[in-house]
PDB file of C-alpha atoms in Angstrom:
ATOM      1  CA  LYS A   1     150.762 -98.677-228.565  1.00  0.00           C
ATOM      2  CA  ALA A   2     152.383-101.361-226.405  1.00  0.00           C
ATOM      3  CA  GLY A   3     151.027-101.768-222.904  1.00  0.00           C
ATOM      4  CA  VAL A   4     152.876-102.111-219.635  1.00  0.00           C
ATOM      5  CA  THR A   5     155.300-105.028-219.813  1.00  0.00           C
ATOM      6  CA  GLN A   6     156.431-106.913-216.751  1.00  0.00           C
ATOM      7  CA  THR A   7     159.148-109.543-216.662  1.00  0.00           C
ATOM      8  CA  PRO A   8     159.410-112.278-215.727  1.00  0.00           C
ATOM      9  CA  ARG A   9     155.792-113.473-215.569  1.00  0.00           C
ATOM     10  CA  TYR A  10     156.552-116.216-213.068  1.00  0.00           C
ATOM     11  CA  LEU A  11     159.311-116.628-210.542  1.00  0.00           C
ATOM     12  CA  ILE A  12     160.076-119.222-207.866  1.00  0.00           C
ATOM     13  CA  LYS A  13     162.497-118.383-205.090  1.00  0.00           C
ATOM     14  CA  THR A  14     163.396-119.749-201.677  1.00  0.00           C
ATOM     15  CA  ARG A  15     163.377-117.993-198.335  1.00  0.00           C
ATOM     16  CA  GLY A  16     166.303-115.682-197.768  1.00  0.00           C
ATOM     17  CA  GLN A  17     166.990-115.043-201.435  1.00  0.00           C
ATOM     18  CA  GLN A  18     166.497-111.759-203.164  1.00  0.00           C
ATOM     19  CA  VAL A  19     164.613-111.001-206.362  1.00  0.00           C
ATOM     20  CA  THR A  20     164.422-108.219-208.938  1.00  0.00           C
ATOM     21  CA  LEU A  21     161.311-107.594-211.006  1.00  0.00           C
ATOM     22  CA  SER A  22     161.213-105.415-214.084  1.00  0.00           C
ATOM     23  CA  CYS A  23     158.584-103.102-215.534  1.00  0.00           C
ATOM     24  CA  SER A  24     158.547-101.260-218.861  1.00  0.00           C
ATOM     25  CA  PRO A  25     155.849 -98.553-218.852  1.00  0.00           C
ATOM     26  CA  ILE A  26     153.765 -97.361-221.757  1.00  0.00           C
ATOM     27  CA  SER A  27     155.820 -95.092-223.990  1.00  0.00           C
ATOM     28  CA  GLY A  28     155.601 -91.523-222.725  1.00  0.00           C
ATOM     29  CA  HIS A  29     154.440 -92.472-219.239  1.00  0.00           C
ATOM     30  CA  ARG A  30     156.729 -91.113-216.561  1.00  0.00           C
ATOM     31  CA  SER A  31     154.962 -92.344-213.423  1.00  0.00           C
ATOM     32  CA  VAL A  32     155.439 -95.978-212.448  1.00  0.00           C
ATOM     33  CA  SER A  33     153.782 -97.558-209.426  1.00  0.00           C
ATOM     34  CA  TRP A  34     154.167-100.985-207.883  1.00  0.00           C
ATOM     35  CA  TYR A  35     151.499-102.993-206.074  1.00  0.00           C
ATOM     36  CA  GLN A  36     151.362-106.291-204.223  1.00  0.00           C
ATOM     37  CA  GLN A  37     148.219-108.356-204.737  1.00  0.00           C
ATOM     38  CA  THR A  38     147.338-111.250-202.430  1.00  0.00           C
ATOM     39  CA  PRO A  39     144.035-113.021-201.757  1.00  0.00           C
ATOM     40  CA  GLY A  40     144.114-111.949-198.124  1.00  0.00           C
ATOM     41  CA  GLN A  41     145.161-108.316-198.391  1.00  0.00           C
ATOM     42  CA  GLY A  42     143.993-107.403-201.871  1.00  0.00           C
ATOM     43  CA  LEU A  43     145.865-104.725-203.796  1.00  0.00           C
ATOM     44  CA  GLN A  44     148.382-102.855-201.685  1.00  0.00           C
ATOM     45  CA  PHE A  45     150.461 -99.923-202.875  1.00  0.00           C
ATOM     46  CA  LEU A  46     154.222-100.335-202.581  1.00  0.00           C
ATOM     47  CA  PHE A  47     155.743 -97.191-204.100  1.00  0.00           C
ATOM     48  CA  GLU A  48     155.600 -94.783-207.025  1.00  0.00           C
ATOM     49  CA  TYR A  49     158.431 -93.351-209.059  1.00  0.00           C
ATOM     50  CA  PHE A  50     158.429 -90.283-211.271  1.00  0.00           C
ATOM     51  CA  SER A  51     161.432 -89.014-213.209  1.00  0.00           C
ATOM     52  CA  GLU A  52     163.752 -91.408-211.378  1.00  0.00           C
ATOM     53  CA  THR A  53     162.605 -90.209-207.933  1.00  0.00           C
ATOM     54  CA  GLN A  54     160.488 -92.078-205.433  1.00  0.00           C
ATOM     55  CA  ARG A  55     157.522 -89.785-204.954  1.00  0.00           C
ATOM     56  CA  ASN A  56     155.128 -91.890-202.880  1.00  0.00           C
ATOM     57  CA  LYS A  57     155.668 -94.866-200.615  1.00  0.00           C
ATOM     58  CA  GLY A  58     153.331 -97.405-199.064  1.00  0.00           C
ATOM     59  CA  ASN A  59     153.595 -99.177-195.751  1.00  0.00           C
ATOM     60  CA  PHE A  60     156.027-101.977-196.573  1.00  0.00           C
ATOM     61  CA  PRO A  61     159.312-102.895-194.856  1.00  0.00           C
ATOM     62  CA  GLY A  62     162.647-101.706-196.162  1.00  0.00           C
ATOM     63  CA  ARG A  63     163.255-105.105-197.776  1.00  0.00           C
ATOM     64  CA  PHE A  64     161.112-103.784-200.598  1.00  0.00           C
ATOM     65  CA  SER A  65     162.862-101.223-202.732  1.00  0.00           C
ATOM     66  CA  GLY A  66     162.730 -99.912-206.237  1.00  0.00           C
ATOM     67  CA  ARG A  67     164.265 -97.605-208.730  1.00  0.00           C
ATOM     68  CA  GLN A  68     163.449 -95.926-212.005  1.00  0.00           C
ATOM     69  CA  PHE A  69     165.780 -95.338-214.904  1.00  0.00           C
ATOM     70  CA  SER A  70     166.015 -92.348-217.209  1.00  0.00           C
ATOM     71  CA  ASN A  71     163.896 -94.158-219.832  1.00  0.00           C
ATOM     72  CA  SER A  72     161.141 -94.589-217.158  1.00  0.00           C
ATOM     73  CA  ARG A  73     161.680 -98.333-216.904  1.00  0.00           C
ATOM     74  CA  SER A  74     161.488 -99.470-213.320  1.00  0.00           C
ATOM     75  CA  GLU A  75     162.745-102.322-211.205  1.00  0.00           C
ATOM     76  CA  MET A  76     161.561-103.584-207.871  1.00  0.00           C
ATOM     77  CA  ASN A  77     163.811-105.515-205.523  1.00  0.00           C
ATOM     78  CA  VAL A  78     162.861-107.651-202.560  1.00  0.00           C
ATOM     79  CA  SER A  79     165.655-108.854-200.284  1.00  0.00           C
ATOM     80  CA  THR A  80     165.669-111.623-197.694  1.00  0.00           C
ATOM     81  CA  LEU A  81     162.519-113.176-199.098  1.00  0.00           C
ATOM     82  CA  GLU A  82     159.878-114.490-196.713  1.00  0.00           C
ATOM     83  CA  LEU A  83     157.073-116.972-197.349  1.00  0.00           C
ATOM     84  CA  GLY A  84     154.588-114.120-196.965  1.00  0.00           C
ATOM     85  CA  ASP A  85     156.101-112.322-199.936  1.00  0.00           C
ATOM     86  CA  SER A  86     154.421-114.809-202.250  1.00  0.00           C
ATOM     87  CA  ALA A  87     152.093-112.657-204.317  1.00  0.00           C
ATOM     88  CA  LEU A  88     151.299-111.151-207.672  1.00  0.00           C
ATOM     89  CA  TYR A  89     153.364-108.002-208.112  1.00  0.00           C
ATOM     90  CA  LEU A  90     151.769-105.472-210.416  1.00  0.00           C
ATOM     91  CA  CYS A  91     153.280-102.478-212.093  1.00  0.00           C
ATOM     92  CA  ALA A  92     151.185 -99.583-213.334  1.00  0.00           C
ATOM     93  CA  SER A  93     152.173 -96.576-215.387  1.00  0.00           C
ATOM     94  CA  SER A  94     150.555 -93.231-216.053  1.00  0.00           C
ATOM     95  CA  LEU A  95     151.414 -89.947-217.708  1.00  0.00           C
ATOM     96  CA  ASP A  96     151.548 -88.298-214.320  1.00  0.00           C
ATOM     97  CA  GLU A  97     150.178 -88.595-210.817  1.00  0.00           C
ATOM     98  CA  ASP A  98     146.712 -87.275-211.672  1.00  0.00           C
ATOM     99  CA  GLN A  99     146.213 -89.455-214.738  1.00  0.00           C
ATOM    100  CA  PRO A 100     144.643 -92.936-214.898  1.00  0.00           C
ATOM    101  CA  GLN A 101     146.943 -95.858-214.278  1.00  0.00           C
ATOM    102  CA  HIS A 102     147.451 -98.701-216.733  1.00  0.00           C
ATOM    103  CA  PHE A 103     148.467-102.022-215.239  1.00  0.00           C
ATOM    104  CA  GLY A 104     150.726-104.764-216.531  1.00  0.00           C
ATOM    105  CA  ASP A 105     149.790-108.417-216.130  1.00  0.00           C
ATOM    106  CA  GLY A 106     152.107-108.836-213.176  1.00  0.00           C
ATOM    107  CA  THR A 107     154.866-111.115-211.972  1.00  0.00           C
ATOM    108  CA  ARG A 108     153.712-114.117-209.964  1.00  0.00           C
ATOM    109  CA  LEU A 109     156.312-114.650-207.218  1.00  0.00           C
ATOM    110  CA  SER A 110     156.258-117.894-205.255  1.00  0.00           C
ATOM    111  CA  ILE A 111     158.478-118.418-202.234  1.00  0.00           C
ATOM    112  CA  LEU A 112     159.292-121.978-201.212  1.00  0.00           C
TER     113      LEU A 112
ATOM    114  CA  GLN B   1     142.788 -99.442-191.648  1.00  0.00           C
ATOM    115  CA  GLN B   2     140.628-100.213-194.640  1.00  0.00           C
ATOM    116  CA  GLN B   3     139.700 -96.884-196.141  1.00  0.00           C
ATOM    117  CA  VAL B   4     137.541 -98.315-198.930  1.00  0.00           C
ATOM    118  CA  LYS B   5     135.032-101.022-198.060  1.00  0.00           C
ATOM    119  CA  GLN B   6     133.651-103.061-200.953  1.00  0.00           C
ATOM    120  CA  SER B   7     130.692-105.430-200.991  1.00  0.00           C
ATOM    121  CA  PRO B   8     129.687-108.067-201.789  1.00  0.00           C
ATOM    122  CA  GLN B   9     132.790-110.227-201.848  1.00  0.00           C
ATOM    123  CA  SER B  10     131.225-112.453-204.494  1.00  0.00           C
ATOM    124  CA  LEU B  11     128.200-112.124-206.749  1.00  0.00           C
ATOM    125  CA  ILE B  12     126.390-114.552-209.009  1.00  0.00           C
ATOM    126  CA  VAL B  13     124.027-113.156-211.630  1.00  0.00           C
ATOM    127  CA  GLN B  14     122.072-114.674-214.474  1.00  0.00           C
ATOM    128  CA  LYS B  15     122.752-113.521-218.024  1.00  0.00           C
ATOM    129  CA  GLY B  16     120.745-110.403-218.746  1.00  0.00           C
ATOM    130  CA  GLY B  17     120.493-109.431-215.092  1.00  0.00           C
ATOM    131  CA  ILE B  18     121.859-106.396-213.267  1.00  0.00           C
ATOM    132  CA  SER B  19     125.059-106.687-211.259  1.00  0.00           C
ATOM    133  CA  ILE B  20     125.494-104.170-208.435  1.00  0.00           C
ATOM    134  CA  ILE B  21     128.699-103.679-206.467  1.00  0.00           C
ATOM    135  CA  ASN B  22     128.943-101.157-203.651  1.00  0.00           C
ATOM    136  CA  CYS B  23     131.816 -99.256-202.098  1.00  0.00           C
ATOM    137  CA  ALA B  24     132.065 -96.919-199.132  1.00  0.00           C
ATOM    138  CA  TYR B  25     134.937 -94.654-198.227  1.00  0.00           C
ATOM    139  CA  GLU B  26     135.999 -92.749-195.144  1.00  0.00           C
ATOM    140  CA  ASN B  27     138.453 -90.106-196.288  1.00  0.00           C
ATOM    141  CA  THR B  28     136.566 -86.980-197.385  1.00  0.00           C
ATOM    142  CA  ALA B  29     139.665 -85.837-199.272  1.00  0.00           C
ATOM    143  CA  PHE B  30     139.087 -88.537-201.886  1.00  0.00           C
ATOM    144  CA  ASP B  31     137.903 -86.982-205.131  1.00  0.00           C
ATOM    145  CA  TYR B  32     138.533 -89.572-207.814  1.00  0.00           C
ATOM    146  CA  PHE B  33     136.775 -92.946-207.869  1.00  0.00           C
ATOM    147  CA  PRO B  34     137.785 -95.483-210.538  1.00  0.00           C
ATOM    148  CA  TRP B  35     136.573 -99.014-211.058  1.00  0.00           C
ATOM    149  CA  TYR B  36     138.875-101.716-212.359  1.00  0.00           C
ATOM    150  CA  GLN B  37     138.085-105.060-213.993  1.00  0.00           C
ATOM    151  CA  GLN B  38     140.507-107.944-213.638  1.00  0.00           C
ATOM    152  CA  PHE B  39     140.399-111.248-215.505  1.00  0.00           C
ATOM    153  CA  PRO B  40     142.382-114.283-214.285  1.00  0.00           C
ATOM    154  CA  GLY B  41     146.040-114.019-215.231  1.00  0.00           C
ATOM    155  CA  LYS B  42     145.705-110.372-216.188  1.00  0.00           C
ATOM    156  CA  GLY B  43     146.319-107.072-214.483  1.00  0.00           C
ATOM    157  CA  PRO B  44     143.446-104.763-213.516  1.00  0.00           C
ATOM    158  CA  ALA B  45     142.099-102.625-216.338  1.00  0.00           C
ATOM    159  CA  LEU B  46     140.423 -99.263-215.815  1.00  0.00           C
ATOM    160  CA  LEU B  47     136.718 -99.670-216.552  1.00  0.00           C
ATOM    161  CA  ILE B  48     135.098 -96.380-215.659  1.00  0.00           C
ATOM    162  CA  ALA B  49     135.775 -93.545-213.229  1.00  0.00           C
ATOM    163  CA  ILE B  50     133.901 -90.661-211.642  1.00  0.00           C
ATOM    164  CA  ARG B  51     134.673 -87.417-209.845  1.00  0.00           C
ATOM    165  CA  PRO B  52     132.368 -86.103-207.081  1.00  0.00           C
ATOM    166  CA  ASP B  53     131.057 -83.199-209.144  1.00  0.00           C
ATOM    167  CA  VAL B  54     128.596 -85.575-210.829  1.00  0.00           C
ATOM    168  CA  SER B  55     126.232 -88.111-209.291  1.00  0.00           C
ATOM    169  CA  GLU B  56     126.226 -90.586-212.140  1.00  0.00           C
ATOM    170  CA  LYS B  57     128.364 -91.591-215.101  1.00  0.00           C
ATOM    171  CA  LYS B  58     127.394 -94.089-217.763  1.00  0.00           C
ATOM    172  CA  GLU B  59     129.549 -95.839-220.334  1.00  0.00           C
ATOM    173  CA  GLY B  60     127.712 -98.464-222.320  1.00  0.00           C
ATOM    174  CA  ARG B  61     126.322-101.087-219.939  1.00  0.00           C
ATOM    175  CA  PHE B  62     128.411 -99.778-217.028  1.00  0.00           C
ATOM    176  CA  THR B  63     127.159 -97.023-214.711  1.00  0.00           C
ATOM    177  CA  ILE B  64     128.726 -95.484-211.612  1.00  0.00           C
ATOM    178  CA  SER B  65     126.377 -93.918-209.072  1.00  0.00           C
ATOM    179  CA  PHE B  66     127.948 -91.575-206.534  1.00  0.00           C
ATOM    180  CA  ASN B  67     126.504 -90.325-203.241  1.00  0.00           C
ATOM    181  CA  LYS B  68     128.852 -87.737-201.767  1.00  0.00           C
ATOM    182  CA  SER B  69     126.915 -87.158-198.545  1.00  0.00           C
ATOM    183  CA  ALA B  70     126.820 -90.879-197.767  1.00  0.00           C
ATOM    184  CA  LYS B  71     130.408 -91.361-198.988  1.00  0.00           C
ATOM    185  CA  GLN B  72     129.286 -94.257-201.127  1.00  0.00           C
ATOM    186  CA  PHE B  73     129.560 -95.186-204.775  1.00  0.00           C
ATOM    187  CA  SER B  74     128.437 -98.181-206.746  1.00  0.00           C
ATOM    188  CA  LEU B  75     128.921 -99.927-210.061  1.00  0.00           C
ATOM    189  CA  HIS B  76     125.906-101.168-211.992  1.00  0.00           C
ATOM    190  CA  ILE B  77     126.375-103.586-214.886  1.00  0.00           C
ATOM    191  CA  MET B  78     123.230-103.723-216.961  1.00  0.00           C
ATOM    192  CA  ASP B  79     122.346-106.747-219.135  1.00  0.00           C
ATOM    193  CA  SER B  80     125.201-108.722-217.549  1.00  0.00           C
ATOM    194  CA  GLN B  81     126.979-111.129-219.889  1.00  0.00           C
ATOM    195  CA  PRO B  82     129.133-114.215-219.210  1.00  0.00           C
ATOM    196  CA  GLY B  83     132.089-112.229-220.582  1.00  0.00           C
ATOM    197  CA  ASP B  84     131.649-109.822-217.662  1.00  0.00           C
ATOM    198  CA  SER B  85     132.699-112.588-215.268  1.00  0.00           C
ATOM    199  CA  ALA B  86     135.762-111.123-213.562  1.00  0.00           C
ATOM    200  CA  THR B  87     136.912-109.518-210.329  1.00  0.00           C
ATOM    201  CA  TYR B  88     135.934-105.877-209.920  1.00  0.00           C
ATOM    202  CA  PHE B  89     137.797-103.421-207.726  1.00  0.00           C
ATOM    203  CA  CYS B  90     136.673-100.005-206.648  1.00  0.00           C
ATOM    204  CA  ALA B  91     139.285 -97.447-205.678  1.00  0.00           C
ATOM    205  CA  ALA B  92     139.547 -93.937-204.325  1.00  0.00           C
ATOM    206  CA  SER B  93     142.231 -91.294-204.453  1.00  0.00           C
ATOM    207  CA  SER B  94     142.726 -87.577-203.967  1.00  0.00           C
ATOM    208  CA  LEU B  95     143.828 -85.022-206.514  1.00  0.00           C
ATOM    209  CA  GLY B  96     147.514 -84.381-206.188  1.00  0.00           C
ATOM    210  CA  ARG B  97     148.091 -87.805-204.686  1.00  0.00           C
ATOM    211  CA  TYR B  98     146.654 -90.098-207.315  1.00  0.00           C
ATOM    212  CA  ILE B  99     147.845 -93.370-205.793  1.00  0.00           C
ATOM    213  CA  PRO B 100     144.547 -95.137-205.240  1.00  0.00           C
ATOM    214  CA  THR B 101     143.323 -97.058-202.222  1.00  0.00           C
ATOM    215  CA  PHE B 102     141.583-100.201-203.430  1.00  0.00           C
ATOM    216  CA  GLY B 103     138.615-102.107-202.140  1.00  0.00           C
ATOM    217  CA  ARG B 104     139.073-105.841-201.528  1.00  0.00           C
ATOM    218  CA  GLY B 105     137.381-106.816-204.793  1.00  0.00           C
ATOM    219  CA  THR B 106     134.171-108.541-205.890  1.00  0.00           C
ATOM    220  CA  SER B 107     134.237-111.777-207.833  1.00  0.00           C
ATOM    221  CA  LEU B 108     131.390-111.640-210.350  1.00  0.00           C
ATOM    222  CA  ILE B 109     130.101-114.753-212.089  1.00  0.00           C
ATOM    223  CA  VAL B 110     127.487-114.376-214.781  1.00  0.00           C
ATOM    224  CA  HIS B 111     125.729-117.628-215.626  1.00  0.00           C
ATOM    225  CA  PRO B 112     124.630-118.146-219.234  1.00  0.00           C
TER     226      PRO B 112
END
């Protein structure tokens, strides 16, 4: 069974640009969550989608948004990029909210 | 507000020794406590998890000890091996709102 796939693995952007990250969950998993991981703040929850609806949201500004498609694939968008957005962005999928999460290997985003 | 406090930040152990990582939480509504293992360049992987109805759970060389009254839980790695060298995260969540709150992580190095 294929794991959680995130693309691209690495991305370099400049301040003010926008970026879209993609996540393909494990087949059959309907819950997809996004996290930001930085050395200073650790793992921080961004949002969770289930059946194309945002069900939970973390404490991030509106520049961070996401969506989920009918096949459970999810995208995360960050607009007006700032230097502080440099981080590893992780996607995790699970069967449902009360089931263990399985993480992808992340997208490393660097802002110049 | 850091709801899950993890210590130590880094840990160096000799091969064959016991590695102990501790976590403390504040929210009494938390009722699911997973531990994740993360290798460089990879996403976190679920290692072992416990619910508060038991005080200990063992899987191979990995054991979680849970103290509900003290609101603390810990990970013990017996007979530590160089392959265990990784970053370990504890987390806590509540049933019905699975999205976990993570500790800051412990970097474990096991010397051969």
